[in-house]
Amino acid sequence: MANALKHSTAETRQTARLLTTKYGIAFITGIADTQIDLTRDRPSWFPPGKSLQLPITLLETRHRIVHRHLPSLAELKRAATESLEWLWEWYWSQLDHAFKTGGEVVAPDEEEELGVQSREAVREKLQSILKAYVKERKSEIKNRKKDESRAAETALSTYNLRFAPSATTTPSSQTQRVLLQLLVEEKMMLPTDKKLGSTMSGAFIIWTPLLRALCNSVLQLTDLVQHVMRATNAPCSTARAMVNPEMDPVREGLHDWVLHVLTSKDWAVVRGAADKAIVEQVLSQCFSDPTFWNLKVAEKMLEGGHVPNERSWRAVLDAARADGQSGEKMDVDIDVEGIERALPVRENEGKEDAVKEKIKGPTKVLGMWKPRPIGWLPEGWEDDE
């Protein structure tokens, strides 16, 4: 009887271990697999500025179960207790706030960081969307469908579906910045073999439909233009481009994109009634920071003849260029002969009967140090004997 009872108790403990292991590993794996999505589409009751993170001890417990040996029942109970505490902190204790707000989505702070893991995941998903778009868009071009683009509609809907918190909102500003970085800083919108003076027509045909669709729904046209202009004037690591900025093919390509967006007929509908206001805003930005490429953008826009107050803007352009040229060379007139004739400063100068003091150190000369031959000693100094 005692043996049977002992055997039954052992079976009960083993069953408890197996059940605790089963539900524990299901909970930890489920949370870990959806951690990126929960961090990106964070509910309104998540504490602000705090990223979703499972305790390391729970991850270690799962690792031991899968790759090593089954922990003891006491260890499994501790892991279950820690899981319940984590659930209380991140879910149950926040339900009152969620019910009070009615489940409304609270927009996160624009400066709040996505987190390293989440940002990298967002970047990879955006990159896959853009690569799929390029592949489908090239297929459309081969089939002579340059104007209408289903690829752009598909990419835009996928972008909103994956990154918009709800059907009535747009993706977060952090996600949009990552998208612009992929397109501009990582040069996805430029030809891979871009050379100085090469045409950008192919890049325009491929990327214009998607960029127009984005600007019509989730992006501001001015944000796109300003982002491209900042990248155009950003410091360059290439020594050749630093000496001659006009010799940088990447900057030239970005410059062509700015002009294409602001002046081409393909973008006229997107610019709409705010066309003149956008042009004047860009011109003001160009002249407030008169770099080589900014002045070139302003010049090309003025050559188009569609700029209001063109004569006034052209006068500003001429003044900016004249100011830049005058600042390159600065001639300073120095009276070299006067410096060469400078005499040592003496406190008792003109007093012949005064006792001459010994001068310690070099002789001070007005304007500069007067050159002396090697071995020269000031007056009043004596050779050591």
XYZ file of C-alpha atoms in Angstrom:
385
model
C 0.000 0.000 0.000
C 2.793 2.381 0.911
C 4.655 1.554 -2.293
C 1.533 2.155 -4.352
C 0.951 5.500 -2.649
C 4.575 6.482 -3.179
C 4.387 5.475 -6.823
C 1.167 7.448 -7.264
C 2.755 10.536 -5.699
C 5.752 10.302 -8.031
C 3.468 10.019 -11.047
C 1.498 13.034 -9.866
C 4.661 15.109 -9.496
C 5.879 14.035 -12.926
C 2.503 14.896 -14.453
C 2.613 18.298 -12.771
C 6.110 18.891 -14.172
C 5.017 17.968 -17.679
C 1.870 20.105 -17.569
C 3.726 23.087 -16.130
C 6.404 22.666 -18.780
C 3.829 22.449 -21.561
C 1.924 25.594 -20.649
C 5.034 27.497 -19.605
C 6.881 26.925 -22.858
C 3.733 27.737 -24.853
C 3.383 31.058 -23.032
C 7.043 32.067 -23.355
C 7.282 31.052 -27.016
C 4.032 32.796 -27.902
C 5.091 36.084 -26.320
C 8.599 35.895 -27.791
C 7.282 35.240 -31.311
C 4.906 38.215 -31.183
C 7.234 40.537 -29.273
C 8.239 42.553 -32.349
C 4.630 43.039 -33.445
C 3.560 44.045 -29.935
C 6.402 46.557 -29.723
C 5.510 48.062 -33.089
C 1.718 48.107 -32.655
C 1.846 48.892 -28.963
C -1.574 49.076 -27.277
C -2.638 52.307 -25.644
C -2.145 50.933 -22.130
C 1.549 50.187 -22.605
C 3.659 52.360 -20.280
C 5.171 55.227 -22.332
C 8.873 55.014 -23.044
C 9.042 51.359 -21.971
C 9.713 48.567 -24.437
C 8.123 45.148 -24.170
C 10.722 42.734 -22.844
C 10.407 39.257 -21.369
C 12.485 38.501 -18.257
C 15.756 36.770 -19.070
C 15.032 34.048 -16.519
C 11.961 32.937 -18.485
C 13.955 32.768 -21.702
C 16.624 30.749 -19.911
C 13.986 28.347 -18.583
C 12.649 27.749 -22.072
C 16.189 27.187 -23.353
C 16.829 24.565 -20.673
C 13.573 22.761 -21.457
C 14.242 22.620 -25.191
C 17.996 22.074 -25.339
C 19.059 20.624 -21.988
C 16.967 18.814 -19.378
C 13.599 19.246 -17.726
C 13.870 21.611 -14.714
C 12.609 20.566 -11.328
C 9.029 21.207 -10.307
C 10.154 23.960 -7.920
C 11.964 25.802 -10.717
C 8.963 25.444 -13.000
C 6.696 26.848 -10.283
C 8.988 29.854 -9.893
C 8.880 30.422 -13.665
C 5.079 30.169 -13.640
C 4.865 32.695 -10.796
C 7.169 35.088 -12.659
C 5.054 34.700 -15.800
C 1.911 35.593 -13.865
C 3.612 38.655 -12.393
C 4.728 39.737 -15.871
C 1.191 39.276 -17.207
C -0.176 41.345 -14.350
C 2.254 44.193 -15.022
C 1.761 44.285 -18.778
C -1.888 43.317 -19.172
C -4.231 42.843 -16.204
C -3.196 45.955 -14.284
C -3.706 48.081 -17.421
C -7.257 46.987 -18.244
C -8.940 49.704 -16.161
C -7.103 52.358 -18.147
C -7.955 50.586 -21.409
C -11.675 50.458 -20.554
C -11.700 54.118 -19.497
C -10.150 55.273 -22.769
C -12.470 53.040 -24.763
C -9.591 51.320 -26.516
C -8.558 54.500 -28.322
C -5.121 54.400 -29.863
C -2.889 56.983 -28.254
C -0.325 58.333 -30.694
C 3.200 57.750 -29.403
C 5.639 60.559 -28.925
C 7.384 61.391 -32.181
C 10.782 61.283 -30.517
C 10.173 57.930 -28.834
C 12.634 55.350 -30.055
C 11.424 52.174 -31.710
C 14.137 50.103 -30.099
C 17.051 48.406 -31.848
C 15.322 45.098 -32.528
C 12.063 46.696 -33.625
C 13.783 49.270 -35.846
C 15.765 46.577 -37.612
C 12.613 44.510 -38.107
C 10.771 47.525 -39.540
C 13.682 48.214 -41.863
C 13.733 44.632 -43.147
C 9.985 44.619 -43.794
C 10.137 47.956 -45.599
C 13.051 46.747 -47.676
C 11.119 43.653 -48.714
C 8.133 45.812 -49.728
C 10.342 48.087 -51.832
C 12.162 45.196 -53.501
C 8.865 43.520 -54.362
C 7.629 46.810 -55.795
C 10.711 47.246 -57.999
C 10.353 43.718 -59.353
C 6.669 44.181 -60.166
C 7.234 47.671 -61.561
C 9.927 46.474 -63.959
C 7.505 43.825 -65.184
C 4.936 46.560 -65.837
C 7.471 48.602 -67.788
C 8.292 45.597 -69.973
C 4.573 45.255 -70.697
C 4.467 48.959 -71.686
C 2.427 50.058 -68.672
C 4.456 53.076 -67.650
C 1.638 55.378 -66.564
C -0.729 53.143 -64.602
C 0.925 51.151 -61.863
C -0.736 48.400 -59.892
C 2.627 47.782 -58.266
C 2.421 51.149 -56.507
C -1.096 50.427 -55.242
C -0.029 47.017 -53.957
C 3.058 48.398 -52.222
C 1.086 51.232 -50.613
C -1.658 48.933 -49.334
C 0.936 46.503 -47.954
C 2.754 49.378 -46.271
C -0.409 50.647 -44.593
C -1.570 47.162 -43.655
C 1.683 46.305 -41.904
C 2.524 49.600 -40.239
C -0.678 51.633 -39.750
C -2.191 51.157 -36.254
C -5.706 51.189 -37.718
C -7.534 51.672 -40.996
C -8.106 55.374 -40.284
C -4.546 56.268 -39.264
C -1.179 56.407 -40.993
C 2.107 54.715 -40.038
C 4.153 56.388 -37.337
C 6.662 59.119 -38.068
C 9.505 56.773 -37.071
C 8.409 54.269 -39.708
C 8.209 56.999 -42.321
C 11.721 58.165 -41.442
C 13.046 54.631 -41.890
C 11.291 54.496 -45.265
C 12.881 57.767 -46.379
C 16.288 56.603 -45.187
C 16.011 53.484 -47.324
C 14.968 55.476 -50.370
C 17.376 58.406 -50.007
C 20.349 57.709 -47.731
C 20.645 54.084 -48.825
C 20.116 55.210 -52.441
C 17.373 52.771 -53.425
C 15.772 55.512 -55.548
C 19.029 56.026 -57.472
C 20.465 53.816 -60.232
C 22.931 51.289 -58.865
C 25.518 52.319 -61.469
C 24.931 56.073 -61.175
C 27.764 58.000 -62.797
C 28.344 61.705 -63.159
C 26.192 63.061 -65.968
C 24.237 59.823 -66.507
C 20.490 60.004 -67.065
C 17.934 59.525 -64.307
C 14.994 58.717 -66.581
C 14.975 55.035 -65.633
C 14.850 55.806 -61.914
C 12.070 58.334 -62.506
C 9.960 55.783 -64.397
C 10.409 53.142 -61.698
C 9.971 55.167 -58.511
C 7.650 58.037 -59.473
C 4.385 56.017 -59.180
C 5.190 54.792 -55.668
C 6.443 58.163 -54.436
C 3.356 59.890 -55.805
C 1.112 57.339 -54.108
C 2.943 57.849 -50.811
C 2.703 61.644 -51.061
C -1.008 61.402 -51.826
C -1.729 59.357 -48.707
C 0.895 59.101 -45.954
C 3.772 61.497 -46.754
C 3.920 65.249 -47.156
C 5.478 66.402 -50.415
C 7.503 69.047 -48.587
C 8.870 66.415 -46.189
C 10.073 64.326 -49.122
C 11.734 67.303 -50.834
C 13.407 68.558 -47.668
C 14.700 65.088 -46.813
C 16.261 64.744 -50.261
C 17.786 68.230 -50.027
C 19.299 67.505 -46.613
C 20.875 64.355 -48.008
C 22.180 66.333 -50.983
C 23.987 68.787 -48.709
C 25.099 66.292 -46.068
C 28.862 65.921 -45.452
C 30.445 63.480 -47.864
C 33.122 60.946 -46.979
C 34.586 60.872 -50.487
C 37.660 63.085 -50.689
C 37.002 63.960 -54.310
C 33.450 65.084 -53.563
C 34.600 67.111 -50.560
C 37.015 69.093 -52.710
C 34.660 69.361 -55.712
C 31.043 68.788 -54.623
C 29.893 69.020 -58.232
C 31.834 65.814 -58.967
C 29.640 63.628 -56.729
C 27.224 61.494 -58.819
C 25.018 60.672 -55.806
C 24.427 64.339 -55.023
C 23.765 64.967 -58.681
C 21.127 62.231 -58.700
C 19.402 63.620 -55.607
C 19.531 67.090 -57.154
C 17.800 65.697 -60.248
C 15.113 64.149 -58.050
C 14.361 67.497 -56.391
C 13.969 69.179 -59.772
C 11.860 66.316 -61.103
C 9.448 66.519 -58.169
C 9.181 70.318 -58.300
C 9.053 70.970 -62.047
C 7.927 67.891 -63.998
C 4.385 67.371 -65.265
C 4.307 63.917 -63.669
C 4.143 65.592 -60.246
C 1.790 68.453 -61.147
C -1.259 66.737 -59.639
C 0.578 66.031 -56.389
C 1.783 69.625 -56.121
C -1.721 70.870 -56.854
C -2.748 74.355 -55.802
C 0.213 74.647 -53.429
C 2.680 74.517 -56.325
C 3.842 78.136 -56.063
C 4.033 78.055 -52.281
C 6.180 74.904 -52.366
C 8.500 76.431 -54.972
C 8.973 79.615 -52.940
C 9.613 77.588 -49.799
C 12.320 75.567 -51.555
C 13.909 78.716 -52.999
C 14.007 80.300 -49.553
C 15.702 77.195 -48.203
C 18.225 77.222 -51.057
C 19.243 80.831 -50.447
C 19.323 80.501 -46.664
C 21.967 77.787 -47.137
C 23.653 78.694 -50.457
C 25.636 75.522 -51.078
C 26.692 74.466 -54.560
C 23.765 72.097 -55.099
C 21.201 74.406 -53.500
C 22.184 77.218 -55.840
C 22.063 74.811 -58.757
C 18.530 73.754 -57.795
C 17.498 77.411 -57.584
C 19.075 78.179 -60.964
C 17.304 75.303 -62.721
C 13.977 76.250 -61.173
C 14.363 79.861 -62.314
C 15.293 78.729 -65.821
C 11.953 76.933 -66.066
C 10.107 80.243 -66.020
C 7.297 79.056 -63.733
C 8.498 80.774 -60.562
C 6.508 83.755 -59.268
C 8.561 86.938 -58.799
C 11.254 85.451 -60.982
C 13.170 88.722 -61.361
C 13.463 89.194 -57.605
C 14.569 85.600 -57.045
C 17.145 85.883 -59.826
C 18.596 88.975 -58.170
C 18.929 86.991 -54.943
C 20.648 84.184 -56.870
C 23.140 86.607 -58.439
C 23.868 88.145 -55.052
C 24.394 84.725 -53.458
C 26.815 83.700 -56.176
C 28.693 86.990 -56.016
C 28.962 86.646 -52.261
C 30.289 83.107 -52.623
C 32.909 84.143 -55.160
C 34.060 87.115 -53.102
C 34.465 84.893 -50.076
C 36.845 82.547 -51.842
C 39.818 84.952 -51.975
C 40.761 87.352 -49.213
C 43.731 89.627 -49.871
C 45.305 91.112 -46.753
C 47.729 94.018 -47.196
C 50.697 93.736 -44.846
C 53.408 96.345 -44.572
C 56.343 93.953 -44.665
C 58.950 96.689 -44.912
C 57.570 98.388 -41.825
C 57.789 95.136 -39.913
C 61.339 94.549 -41.055
C 62.362 98.026 -39.853
C 60.751 97.520 -36.460
C 63.070 98.236 -33.571
C 63.369 96.516 -30.204
C 61.340 98.013 -27.404
C 63.466 99.551 -24.656
C 62.227 101.090 -21.460
C 65.201 103.491 -21.311
C 65.249 104.355 -24.989
C 66.647 107.879 -25.536
C 68.333 107.985 -22.135
C 72.027 107.536 -22.849
C 73.163 107.969 -19.247
C 70.679 105.495 -17.834
C 71.967 102.174 -16.647
C 71.085 99.488 -19.137
C 69.352 96.517 -17.628
C 70.107 93.034 -18.761
C 67.433 91.673 -21.085
C 66.273 88.193 -20.312
C 64.950 86.051 -23.128
C 64.197 87.024 -26.732
C 63.830 90.652 -27.705
C 60.253 91.804 -28.251
C 59.700 93.534 -31.591
C 56.636 95.484 -32.648
C 54.563 93.474 -35.071
C 56.606 90.268 -35.122
C 59.777 88.656 -33.833
C 62.757 90.229 -35.526
C 65.061 87.566 -36.990
C 68.535 87.352 -35.463
C 71.550 85.276 -36.461
C 72.393 82.148 -34.520
C 74.532 82.929 -31.487
C 73.423 86.554 -31.243
C 73.218 87.955 -27.707
C 71.226 91.021 -26.648
C 73.099 94.093 -25.507
C 74.142 93.889 -21.889
C 74.605 90.154 -21.904
C 78.086 88.844 -21.241
C 79.693 85.611 -22.265
C 80.128 83.114 -19.487
C 83.759 82.685 -18.552
